[in-house]
Amino acid sequence: MERSQLLQVVQDLVTDEVVVPVMSAIKGWARIPEHFFWCTAMGYGSSVALGLALAQPERKVIVLDGDGSLLMNLGSLVTIAGLQPRNLIHIVLENGLYELPGSIPVPGRGAFSLPEMARAAGLEKIREYDEVGAFERGLLSMLKEEGPFFAVAQVAPSAGEGLPKMTLVDMSRKLERALSPG
Ligand SMILES: Cc1ncc(C[n+]2csc(CCOP(=O)(O)OP(=O)(O)O)c2C)c(N)n1
Protein backbone atom coordinates (compact mmCIF):
# COMPACT_ATOMS: atom_id res chain seq x y z
CA MET A 1 0.00 0.00 0.00
CA GLU A 2 1.03 3.62 -0.35
CA ARG A 3 2.09 5.37 2.84
CA SER A 4 -0.39 8.14 2.01
CA GLN A 5 -3.23 5.55 2.02
CA LEU A 6 -2.17 4.25 5.42
CA LEU A 7 -1.88 7.78 6.82
CA GLN A 8 -5.32 8.66 5.43
CA VAL A 9 -6.81 5.75 7.38
CA VAL A 10 -5.07 6.90 10.56
CA GLN A 11 -6.26 10.49 10.01
CA ASP A 12 -9.81 9.31 9.42
CA LEU A 13 -9.95 7.09 12.51
CA VAL A 14 -8.10 9.00 15.24
CA THR A 15 -10.00 11.20 17.65
CA ASP A 16 -8.30 11.77 21.01
CA GLU A 17 -5.50 9.20 20.61
CA VAL A 18 -1.88 10.35 20.74
CA VAL A 19 -0.08 9.86 17.41
CA VAL A 20 3.72 9.61 17.25
CA PRO A 21 4.90 9.56 13.62
CA VAL A 22 8.56 8.70 13.11
CA MET A 23 10.56 10.07 10.16
CA SER A 24 8.66 9.88 6.82
CA ALA A 25 5.39 9.06 8.62
CA ILE A 26 5.14 12.84 9.09
CA LYS A 27 4.75 13.41 5.35
CA GLY A 28 1.45 14.37 3.80
CA TRP A 29 -0.73 15.02 6.86
CA ALA A 30 -3.61 17.23 5.75
CA ARG A 31 -3.87 18.59 9.28
CA ILE A 32 -1.77 18.00 12.39
CA PRO A 33 -4.00 16.40 15.06
CA GLU A 34 -4.14 17.84 18.57
CA HIS A 35 -2.19 15.01 20.23
CA PHE A 36 0.79 14.58 17.96
CA PHE A 37 4.57 14.31 18.32
CA TRP A 38 6.96 13.87 15.39
CA CYS A 39 9.91 11.78 16.54
CA THR A 40 13.08 12.45 14.54
CA ALA A 41 15.53 10.59 16.77
CA MET A 42 16.04 7.20 15.17
CA GLY A 43 14.81 4.36 17.33
CA TYR A 44 13.14 6.45 19.99
CA GLY A 45 9.61 6.56 18.59
CA SER A 46 8.55 3.40 20.37
CA SER A 47 10.19 4.50 23.62
CA VAL A 48 8.61 7.99 23.48
CA ALA A 49 5.24 6.37 22.74
CA LEU A 50 5.73 3.90 25.61
CA GLY A 51 6.35 6.81 28.00
CA LEU A 52 3.24 8.61 26.76
CA ALA A 53 1.18 5.41 27.05
CA LEU A 54 2.30 4.88 30.65
CA ALA A 55 1.63 8.53 31.52
CA GLN A 56 -1.82 8.57 29.84
CA PRO A 57 -3.17 5.06 30.49
CA GLU A 58 -6.73 5.99 29.51
CA ARG A 59 -5.68 7.15 26.06
CA LYS A 60 -4.52 5.05 23.13
CA VAL A 61 -1.08 5.91 21.82
CA ILE A 62 -0.25 5.05 18.21
CA VAL A 63 3.38 5.11 17.07
CA LEU A 64 3.99 5.06 13.31
CA ASP A 65 7.58 3.80 13.32
CA GLY A 66 10.16 3.42 10.53
CA ASP A 67 11.80 0.04 9.93
CA GLY A 68 15.28 1.59 9.91
CA SER A 69 14.51 3.46 13.12
CA LEU A 70 13.14 0.46 14.98
CA LEU A 71 16.21 -1.59 14.00
CA MET A 72 18.32 0.91 15.95
CA ASN A 73 16.43 0.23 19.18
CA LEU A 74 15.12 -3.34 19.10
CA GLY A 75 15.46 -3.49 22.87
CA SER A 76 12.38 -1.26 23.14
CA LEU A 77 10.33 -4.30 22.03
CA VAL A 78 11.54 -6.20 25.09
CA THR A 79 10.71 -3.25 27.35
CA ILE A 80 7.22 -2.92 25.86
CA ALA A 81 6.61 -6.67 26.19
CA GLY A 82 7.78 -6.53 29.80
CA LEU A 83 5.56 -3.58 30.74
CA GLN A 84 2.51 -4.63 28.66
CA PRO A 85 0.94 -1.16 28.14
CA ARG A 86 -2.63 -2.05 27.14
CA ASN A 87 -3.07 1.25 25.29
CA LEU A 88 -0.01 1.10 23.00
CA ILE A 89 -0.34 0.43 19.25
CA HIS A 90 3.08 0.13 17.60
CA ILE A 91 2.84 0.20 13.81
CA VAL A 92 6.01 -0.13 11.72
CA LEU A 93 5.85 1.25 8.19
CA GLU A 94 8.19 -1.18 6.45
CA ASN A 95 9.56 0.28 3.20
CA GLY A 96 13.02 -1.35 3.32
CA LEU A 97 14.61 2.10 3.15
CA TYR A 98 16.06 4.94 5.11
CA GLU A 99 13.76 7.07 3.01
CA LEU A 100 13.86 10.51 4.63
CA PRO A 101 17.58 11.23 4.06
CA GLY A 102 17.57 9.90 0.48
CA SER A 103 16.11 6.38 0.10
CA ILE A 104 19.12 4.30 1.14
CA PRO A 105 18.32 0.54 1.38
CA VAL A 106 18.15 -0.81 4.94
CA PRO A 107 20.93 -3.45 5.30
CA GLY A 108 19.52 -6.97 5.25
CA ARG A 109 16.13 -5.92 3.90
CA GLY A 110 14.04 -8.89 2.86
CA ALA A 111 16.14 -11.24 5.01
CA PHE A 112 14.83 -10.37 8.47
CA SER A 113 11.37 -10.48 9.97
CA LEU A 114 10.19 -7.72 12.29
CA PRO A 115 7.09 -9.70 13.40
CA GLU A 116 9.36 -12.62 14.35
CA MET A 117 11.66 -10.28 16.25
CA ALA A 118 8.67 -8.87 18.10
CA ARG A 119 7.47 -12.37 18.95
CA ALA A 120 10.92 -13.29 20.22
CA ALA A 121 10.88 -10.15 22.39
CA GLY A 122 7.77 -11.44 24.15
CA LEU A 123 5.02 -9.56 22.31
CA GLU A 124 1.90 -11.56 21.52
CA LYS A 125 -0.58 -9.38 19.63
CA ILE A 126 1.22 -9.17 16.32
CA ARG A 127 -0.40 -8.09 13.05
CA GLU A 128 0.81 -7.84 9.44
CA TYR A 129 -0.76 -5.74 6.68
CA ASP A 130 0.07 -5.23 3.02
CA GLU A 131 -3.23 -3.85 1.82
CA VAL A 132 -5.09 -0.74 2.91
CA GLY A 133 -8.51 -2.34 3.50
CA ALA A 134 -7.02 -4.92 5.85
CA PHE A 135 -5.05 -2.18 7.58
CA GLU A 136 -8.20 -0.13 8.14
CA ARG A 137 -10.05 -3.11 9.64
CA GLY A 138 -6.99 -3.91 11.74
CA LEU A 139 -6.61 -0.39 13.10
CA LEU A 140 -10.29 -0.27 13.99
CA SER A 141 -9.94 -3.46 16.02
CA MET A 142 -6.67 -2.36 17.64
CA LEU A 143 -8.36 0.88 18.73
CA LYS A 144 -11.16 -1.11 20.38
CA GLU A 145 -9.20 -3.96 21.96
CA GLU A 146 -6.50 -4.07 24.60
CA GLY A 147 -2.87 -4.20 23.50
CA PRO A 148 0.01 -3.83 23.37
CA PHE A 149 -0.17 -4.37 19.63
CA PHE A 150 2.76 -4.67 17.26
CA ALA A 151 1.88 -4.33 13.58
CA VAL A 152 4.01 -4.26 10.46
CA ALA A 153 2.53 -2.53 7.40
CA GLN A 154 4.28 -2.91 4.06
CA VAL A 155 4.40 0.50 2.36
CA ALA A 156 5.75 1.45 -1.05
CA PRO A 157 8.60 3.94 -1.24
CA SER A 158 7.30 7.37 -2.09
CA ALA A 159 8.51 10.81 -3.00
CA GLY A 160 7.13 14.24 -3.38
CA GLU A 161 5.01 14.45 -0.26
CA GLY A 162 5.68 17.54 1.78
CA LEU A 163 7.04 18.00 5.26
CA PRO A 164 4.85 20.01 7.63
CA LYS A 165 5.32 23.75 8.02
CA MET A 166 4.95 23.59 11.82
CA THR A 167 8.29 23.40 13.68
CA LEU A 168 9.16 20.57 16.07
CA VAL A 169 9.13 23.02 18.99
CA ASP A 170 5.64 24.24 18.10
CA MET A 171 4.43 20.63 17.75
CA SER A 172 5.82 19.74 21.18
CA ARG A 173 4.17 22.81 22.78
CA LYS A 174 0.87 21.93 21.13
CA LEU A 175 1.03 18.38 22.54
CA GLU A 176 1.99 19.65 25.98
CA ARG A 177 -1.02 21.99 26.02
CA ALA A 178 -3.36 19.28 24.71
CA LEU A 179 -2.31 16.76 27.39
CA SER A 180 -2.17 19.18 30.33
CA PRO A 181 -4.93 18.60 32.87
CA GLY A 182 -7.58 21.33 33.00
C1 LIG B 1 20.10 8.90 15.70
C2 LIG B 1 19.89 9.34 14.28
N1 LIG B 1 20.78 8.95 13.31
C3 LIG B 1 20.59 9.37 12.03
C4 LIG B 1 19.56 10.22 11.70
C5 LIG B 1 19.41 10.71 10.25
N2 LIG B 1 18.25 10.09 9.64
C6 LIG B 1 17.06 10.75 9.59
S1 LIG B 1 15.85 9.81 8.92
C7 LIG B 1 16.90 8.51 8.71
C8 LIG B 1 16.36 7.21 8.12
C9 LIG B 1 15.10 6.74 8.81
O1 LIG B 1 14.71 5.50 8.25
P1 LIG B 1 13.36 4.84 8.67
O2 LIG B 1 13.20 4.85 10.13
O3 LIG B 1 13.24 3.54 7.99
O4 LIG B 1 12.24 5.85 8.15
P2 LIG B 1 11.86 6.34 6.66
O5 LIG B 1 12.66 7.57 6.37
O6 LIG B 1 12.12 5.21 5.72
O7 LIG B 1 10.43 6.68 6.85
C10 LIG B 1 18.19 8.84 9.11
C11 LIG B 1 19.36 7.91 9.00
C12 LIG B 1 18.67 10.59 12.76
N3 LIG B 1 17.62 11.39 12.55
N4 LIG B 1 18.86 10.15 14.03
PDB file of C-alpha atoms and ligand atoms in Angstrom:
ATOM      1  CA  MET A   1       0.000   0.000   0.000  1.00  0.00           C
ATOM      2  CA  GLU A   2       1.032   3.623  -0.351  1.00  0.00           C
ATOM      3  CA  ARG A   3       2.085   5.367   2.837  1.00  0.00           C
ATOM      4  CA  SER A   4      -0.389   8.140   2.006  1.00  0.00           C
ATOM      5  CA  GLN A   5      -3.231   5.546   2.015  1.00  0.00           C
ATOM      6  CA  LEU A   6      -2.167   4.245   5.424  1.00  0.00           C
ATOM      7  CA  LEU A   7      -1.880   7.776   6.823  1.00  0.00           C
ATOM      8  CA  GLN A   8      -5.317   8.664   5.433  1.00  0.00           C
ATOM      9  CA  VAL A   9      -6.807   5.746   7.377  1.00  0.00           C
ATOM     10  CA  VAL A  10      -5.068   6.899  10.556  1.00  0.00           C
ATOM     11  CA  GLN A  11      -6.255  10.486  10.009  1.00  0.00           C
ATOM     12  CA  ASP A  12      -9.812   9.314   9.422  1.00  0.00           C
ATOM     13  CA  LEU A  13      -9.947   7.087  12.514  1.00  0.00           C
ATOM     14  CA  VAL A  14      -8.099   8.999  15.237  1.00  0.00           C
ATOM     15  CA  THR A  15     -10.001  11.200  17.647  1.00  0.00           C
ATOM     16  CA  ASP A  16      -8.297  11.771  21.012  1.00  0.00           C
ATOM     17  CA  GLU A  17      -5.503   9.204  20.606  1.00  0.00           C
ATOM     18  CA  VAL A  18      -1.879  10.354  20.741  1.00  0.00           C
ATOM     19  CA  VAL A  19      -0.078   9.858  17.410  1.00  0.00           C
ATOM     20  CA  VAL A  20       3.718   9.609  17.251  1.00  0.00           C
ATOM     21  CA  PRO A  21       4.901   9.561  13.623  1.00  0.00           C
ATOM     22  CA  VAL A  22       8.563   8.701  13.107  1.00  0.00           C
ATOM     23  CA  MET A  23      10.562  10.071  10.162  1.00  0.00           C
ATOM     24  CA  SER A  24       8.659   9.882   6.824  1.00  0.00           C
ATOM     25  CA  ALA A  25       5.390   9.063   8.623  1.00  0.00           C
ATOM     26  CA  ILE A  26       5.139  12.840   9.093  1.00  0.00           C
ATOM     27  CA  LYS A  27       4.750  13.411   5.347  1.00  0.00           C
ATOM     28  CA  GLY A  28       1.446  14.370   3.804  1.00  0.00           C
ATOM     29  CA  TRP A  29      -0.734  15.025   6.860  1.00  0.00           C
ATOM     30  CA  ALA A  30      -3.614  17.235   5.754  1.00  0.00           C
ATOM     31  CA  ARG A  31      -3.874  18.595   9.283  1.00  0.00           C
ATOM     32  CA  ILE A  32      -1.772  18.000  12.388  1.00  0.00           C
ATOM     33  CA  PRO A  33      -3.998  16.399  15.063  1.00  0.00           C
ATOM     34  CA  GLU A  34      -4.143  17.838  18.574  1.00  0.00           C
ATOM     35  CA  HIS A  35      -2.191  15.006  20.228  1.00  0.00           C
ATOM     36  CA  PHE A  36       0.790  14.577  17.958  1.00  0.00           C
ATOM     37  CA  PHE A  37       4.569  14.314  18.319  1.00  0.00           C
ATOM     38  CA  TRP A  38       6.963  13.867  15.389  1.00  0.00           C
ATOM     39  CA  CYS A  39       9.907  11.780  16.544  1.00  0.00           C
ATOM     40  CA  THR A  40      13.078  12.452  14.542  1.00  0.00           C
ATOM     41  CA  ALA A  41      15.535  10.590  16.770  1.00  0.00           C
ATOM     42  CA  MET A  42      16.042   7.199  15.171  1.00  0.00           C
ATOM     43  CA  GLY A  43      14.812   4.357  17.333  1.00  0.00           C
ATOM     44  CA  TYR A  44      13.137   6.451  19.990  1.00  0.00           C
ATOM     45  CA  GLY A  45       9.610   6.562  18.586  1.00  0.00           C
ATOM     46  CA  SER A  46       8.547   3.395  20.366  1.00  0.00           C
ATOM     47  CA  SER A  47      10.193   4.504  23.621  1.00  0.00           C
ATOM     48  CA  VAL A  48       8.606   7.985  23.481  1.00  0.00           C
ATOM     49  CA  ALA A  49       5.245   6.367  22.744  1.00  0.00           C
ATOM     50  CA  LEU A  50       5.728   3.899  25.610  1.00  0.00           C
ATOM     51  CA  GLY A  51       6.354   6.809  28.001  1.00  0.00           C
ATOM     52  CA  LEU A  52       3.236   8.610  26.757  1.00  0.00           C
ATOM     53  CA  ALA A  53       1.183   5.406  27.048  1.00  0.00           C
ATOM     54  CA  LEU A  54       2.299   4.882  30.648  1.00  0.00           C
ATOM     55  CA  ALA A  55       1.629   8.531  31.519  1.00  0.00           C
ATOM     56  CA  GLN A  56      -1.818   8.566  29.845  1.00  0.00           C
ATOM     57  CA  PRO A  57      -3.166   5.063  30.493  1.00  0.00           C
ATOM     58  CA  GLU A  58      -6.734   5.986  29.506  1.00  0.00           C
ATOM     59  CA  ARG A  59      -5.680   7.149  26.055  1.00  0.00           C
ATOM     60  CA  LYS A  60      -4.523   5.047  23.126  1.00  0.00           C
ATOM     61  CA  VAL A  61      -1.076   5.912  21.817  1.00  0.00           C
ATOM     62  CA  ILE A  62      -0.245   5.052  18.206  1.00  0.00           C
ATOM     63  CA  VAL A  63       3.377   5.105  17.068  1.00  0.00           C
ATOM     64  CA  LEU A  64       3.995   5.056  13.309  1.00  0.00           C
ATOM     65  CA  ASP A  65       7.576   3.798  13.317  1.00  0.00           C
ATOM     66  CA  GLY A  66      10.159   3.424  10.531  1.00  0.00           C
ATOM     67  CA  ASP A  67      11.799   0.041   9.925  1.00  0.00           C
ATOM     68  CA  GLY A  68      15.283   1.589   9.907  1.00  0.00           C
ATOM     69  CA  SER A  69      14.505   3.459  13.115  1.00  0.00           C
ATOM     70  CA  LEU A  70      13.142   0.458  14.980  1.00  0.00           C
ATOM     71  CA  LEU A  71      16.213  -1.585  14.002  1.00  0.00           C
ATOM     72  CA  MET A  72      18.319   0.913  15.950  1.00  0.00           C
ATOM     73  CA  ASN A  73      16.427   0.226  19.183  1.00  0.00           C
ATOM     74  CA  LEU A  74      15.119  -3.340  19.102  1.00  0.00           C
ATOM     75  CA  GLY A  75      15.457  -3.485  22.871  1.00  0.00           C
ATOM     76  CA  SER A  76      12.380  -1.262  23.140  1.00  0.00           C
ATOM     77  CA  LEU A  77      10.326  -4.296  22.033  1.00  0.00           C
ATOM     78  CA  VAL A  78      11.536  -6.200  25.088  1.00  0.00           C
ATOM     79  CA  THR A  79      10.708  -3.250  27.351  1.00  0.00           C
ATOM     80  CA  ILE A  80       7.216  -2.916  25.865  1.00  0.00           C
ATOM     81  CA  ALA A  81       6.608  -6.666  26.191  1.00  0.00           C
ATOM     82  CA  GLY A  82       7.783  -6.526  29.802  1.00  0.00           C
ATOM     83  CA  LEU A  83       5.562  -3.583  30.744  1.00  0.00           C
ATOM     84  CA  GLN A  84       2.513  -4.630  28.658  1.00  0.00           C
ATOM     85  CA  PRO A  85       0.941  -1.164  28.142  1.00  0.00           C
ATOM     86  CA  ARG A  86      -2.627  -2.049  27.138  1.00  0.00           C
ATOM     87  CA  ASN A  87      -3.066   1.250  25.292  1.00  0.00           C
ATOM     88  CA  LEU A  88      -0.010   1.103  22.999  1.00  0.00           C
ATOM     89  CA  ILE A  89      -0.336   0.431  19.252  1.00  0.00           C
ATOM     90  CA  HIS A  90       3.081   0.131  17.598  1.00  0.00           C
ATOM     91  CA  ILE A  91       2.842   0.203  13.807  1.00  0.00           C
ATOM     92  CA  VAL A  92       6.008  -0.130  11.718  1.00  0.00           C
ATOM     93  CA  LEU A  93       5.849   1.252   8.186  1.00  0.00           C
ATOM     94  CA  GLU A  94       8.192  -1.177   6.450  1.00  0.00           C
ATOM     95  CA  ASN A  95       9.563   0.283   3.199  1.00  0.00           C
ATOM     96  CA  GLY A  96      13.025  -1.346   3.315  1.00  0.00           C
ATOM     97  CA  LEU A  97      14.609   2.099   3.145  1.00  0.00           C
ATOM     98  CA  TYR A  98      16.061   4.935   5.112  1.00  0.00           C
ATOM     99  CA  GLU A  99      13.765   7.074   3.009  1.00  0.00           C
ATOM    100  CA  LEU A 100      13.860  10.507   4.632  1.00  0.00           C
ATOM    101  CA  PRO A 101      17.580  11.233   4.063  1.00  0.00           C
ATOM    102  CA  GLY A 102      17.574   9.898   0.479  1.00  0.00           C
ATOM    103  CA  SER A 103      16.114   6.382   0.103  1.00  0.00           C
ATOM    104  CA  ILE A 104      19.121   4.299   1.143  1.00  0.00           C
ATOM    105  CA  PRO A 105      18.317   0.538   1.384  1.00  0.00           C
ATOM    106  CA  VAL A 106      18.155  -0.806   4.940  1.00  0.00           C
ATOM    107  CA  PRO A 107      20.931  -3.448   5.298  1.00  0.00           C
ATOM    108  CA  GLY A 108      19.517  -6.972   5.253  1.00  0.00           C
ATOM    109  CA  ARG A 109      16.135  -5.921   3.903  1.00  0.00           C
ATOM    110  CA  GLY A 110      14.036  -8.893   2.863  1.00  0.00           C
ATOM    111  CA  ALA A 111      16.137 -11.236   5.006  1.00  0.00           C
ATOM    112  CA  PHE A 112      14.835 -10.371   8.473  1.00  0.00           C
ATOM    113  CA  SER A 113      11.369 -10.476   9.967  1.00  0.00           C
ATOM    114  CA  LEU A 114      10.188  -7.720  12.290  1.00  0.00           C
ATOM    115  CA  PRO A 115       7.092  -9.701  13.398  1.00  0.00           C
ATOM    116  CA  GLU A 116       9.356 -12.622  14.351  1.00  0.00           C
ATOM    117  CA  MET A 117      11.660 -10.275  16.247  1.00  0.00           C
ATOM    118  CA  ALA A 118       8.673  -8.872  18.105  1.00  0.00           C
ATOM    119  CA  ARG A 119       7.473 -12.375  18.950  1.00  0.00           C
ATOM    120  CA  ALA A 120      10.922 -13.290  20.215  1.00  0.00           C
ATOM    121  CA  ALA A 121      10.877 -10.147  22.387  1.00  0.00           C
ATOM    122  CA  GLY A 122       7.769 -11.440  24.152  1.00  0.00           C
ATOM    123  CA  LEU A 123       5.016  -9.559  22.314  1.00  0.00           C
ATOM    124  CA  GLU A 124       1.904 -11.556  21.516  1.00  0.00           C
ATOM    125  CA  LYS A 125      -0.579  -9.380  19.634  1.00  0.00           C
ATOM    126  CA  ILE A 126       1.219  -9.166  16.318  1.00  0.00           C
ATOM    127  CA  ARG A 127      -0.403  -8.092  13.050  1.00  0.00           C
ATOM    128  CA  GLU A 128       0.811  -7.836   9.444  1.00  0.00           C
ATOM    129  CA  TYR A 129      -0.761  -5.744   6.680  1.00  0.00           C
ATOM    130  CA  ASP A 130       0.066  -5.232   3.021  1.00  0.00           C
ATOM    131  CA  GLU A 131      -3.227  -3.852   1.823  1.00  0.00           C
ATOM    132  CA  VAL A 132      -5.090  -0.744   2.907  1.00  0.00           C
ATOM    133  CA  GLY A 133      -8.509  -2.341   3.501  1.00  0.00           C
ATOM    134  CA  ALA A 134      -7.016  -4.917   5.845  1.00  0.00           C
ATOM    135  CA  PHE A 135      -5.046  -2.181   7.583  1.00  0.00           C
ATOM    136  CA  GLU A 136      -8.197  -0.135   8.140  1.00  0.00           C
ATOM    137  CA  ARG A 137     -10.050  -3.106   9.641  1.00  0.00           C
ATOM    138  CA  GLY A 138      -6.989  -3.909  11.739  1.00  0.00           C
ATOM    139  CA  LEU A 139      -6.607  -0.394  13.095  1.00  0.00           C
ATOM    140  CA  LEU A 140     -10.294  -0.270  13.993  1.00  0.00           C
ATOM    141  CA  SER A 141      -9.942  -3.455  16.023  1.00  0.00           C
ATOM    142  CA  MET A 142      -6.666  -2.359  17.644  1.00  0.00           C
ATOM    143  CA  LEU A 143      -8.364   0.884  18.727  1.00  0.00           C
ATOM    144  CA  LYS A 144     -11.164  -1.107  20.383  1.00  0.00           C
ATOM    145  CA  GLU A 145      -9.199  -3.956  21.956  1.00  0.00           C
ATOM    146  CA  GLU A 146      -6.495  -4.069  24.597  1.00  0.00           C
ATOM    147  CA  GLY A 147      -2.867  -4.203  23.503  1.00  0.00           C
ATOM    148  CA  PRO A 148       0.009  -3.832  23.374  1.00  0.00           C
ATOM    149  CA  PHE A 149      -0.167  -4.367  19.631  1.00  0.00           C
ATOM    150  CA  PHE A 150       2.759  -4.666  17.258  1.00  0.00           C
ATOM    151  CA  ALA A 151       1.879  -4.326  13.579  1.00  0.00           C
ATOM    152  CA  VAL A 152       4.009  -4.262  10.464  1.00  0.00           C
ATOM    153  CA  ALA A 153       2.535  -2.534   7.399  1.00  0.00           C
ATOM    154  CA  GLN A 154       4.283  -2.906   4.057  1.00  0.00           C
ATOM    155  CA  VAL A 155       4.396   0.497   2.360  1.00  0.00           C
ATOM    156  CA  ALA A 156       5.748   1.454  -1.048  1.00  0.00           C
ATOM    157  CA  PRO A 157       8.603   3.937  -1.237  1.00  0.00           C
ATOM    158  CA  SER A 158       7.298   7.370  -2.089  1.00  0.00           C
ATOM    159  CA  ALA A 159       8.509  10.805  -3.001  1.00  0.00           C
ATOM    160  CA  GLY A 160       7.130  14.242  -3.380  1.00  0.00           C
ATOM    161  CA  GLU A 161       5.014  14.453  -0.258  1.00  0.00           C
ATOM    162  CA  GLY A 162       5.684  17.541   1.780  1.00  0.00           C
ATOM    163  CA  LEU A 163       7.045  17.995   5.259  1.00  0.00           C
ATOM    164  CA  PRO A 164       4.845  20.011   7.628  1.00  0.00           C
ATOM    165  CA  LYS A 165       5.318  23.746   8.016  1.00  0.00           C
ATOM    166  CA  MET A 166       4.952  23.587  11.816  1.00  0.00           C
ATOM    167  CA  THR A 167       8.285  23.404  13.683  1.00  0.00           C
ATOM    168  CA  LEU A 168       9.163  20.572  16.073  1.00  0.00           C
ATOM    169  CA  VAL A 169       9.133  23.022  18.986  1.00  0.00           C
ATOM    170  CA  ASP A 170       5.638  24.243  18.100  1.00  0.00           C
ATOM    171  CA  MET A 171       4.430  20.631  17.751  1.00  0.00           C
ATOM    172  CA  SER A 172       5.819  19.738  21.178  1.00  0.00           C
ATOM    173  CA  ARG A 173       4.168  22.806  22.782  1.00  0.00           C
ATOM    174  CA  LYS A 174       0.866  21.927  21.132  1.00  0.00           C
ATOM    175  CA  LEU A 175       1.025  18.376  22.539  1.00  0.00           C
ATOM    176  CA  GLU A 176       1.994  19.646  25.982  1.00  0.00           C
ATOM    177  CA  ARG A 177      -1.021  21.992  26.024  1.00  0.00           C
ATOM    178  CA  ALA A 178      -3.356  19.283  24.715  1.00  0.00           C
ATOM    179  CA  LEU A 179      -2.307  16.760  27.387  1.00  0.00           C
ATOM    180  CA  SER A 180      -2.165  19.179  30.334  1.00  0.00           C
ATOM    181  CA  PRO A 181      -4.927  18.600  32.871  1.00  0.00           C
ATOM    182  CA  GLY A 182      -7.582  21.327  32.997  1.00  0.00           C
TER     183      GLY A 182
HETATM  184  C1  LIG B   1      20.103   8.902  15.700  1.00  0.00           C
HETATM  185  C2  LIG B   1      19.890   9.345  14.282  1.00  0.00           C
HETATM  186  N1  LIG B   1      20.779   8.948  13.305  1.00  0.00           N
HETATM  187  C3  LIG B   1      20.592   9.372  12.027  1.00  0.00           C
HETATM  188  C4  LIG B   1      19.563  10.218  11.703  1.00  0.00           C
HETATM  189  C5  LIG B   1      19.410  10.706  10.248  1.00  0.00           C
HETATM  190  N2  LIG B   1      18.251  10.092   9.637  1.00  0.00           N
HETATM  191  C6  LIG B   1      17.058  10.747   9.588  1.00  0.00           C
HETATM  192  S1  LIG B   1      15.847   9.815   8.923  1.00  0.00           S
HETATM  193  C7  LIG B   1      16.897   8.510   8.711  1.00  0.00           C
HETATM  194  C8  LIG B   1      16.360   7.215   8.117  1.00  0.00           C
HETATM  195  C9  LIG B   1      15.104   6.738   8.809  1.00  0.00           C
HETATM  196  O1  LIG B   1      14.708   5.501   8.246  1.00  0.00           O
HETATM  197  P1  LIG B   1      13.356   4.843   8.672  1.00  0.00           P
HETATM  198  O2  LIG B   1      13.195   4.845  10.125  1.00  0.00           O
HETATM  199  O3  LIG B   1      13.242   3.535   7.989  1.00  0.00           O
HETATM  200  O4  LIG B   1      12.244   5.851   8.147  1.00  0.00           O
HETATM  201  P2  LIG B   1      11.863   6.335   6.664  1.00  0.00           P
HETATM  202  O5  LIG B   1      12.663   7.567   6.374  1.00  0.00           O
HETATM  203  O6  LIG B   1      12.121   5.212   5.719  1.00  0.00           O
HETATM  204  O7  LIG B   1      10.433   6.679   6.847  1.00  0.00           O
HETATM  205  C10 LIG B   1      18.194   8.838   9.114  1.00  0.00           C
HETATM  206  C11 LIG B   1      19.361   7.915   8.998  1.00  0.00           C
HETATM  207  C12 LIG B   1      18.674  10.590  12.760  1.00  0.00           C
HETATM  208  N3  LIG B   1      17.623  11.393  12.554  1.00  0.00           N
HETATM  209  N4  LIG B   1      18.859  10.152  14.034  1.00  0.00           N
END
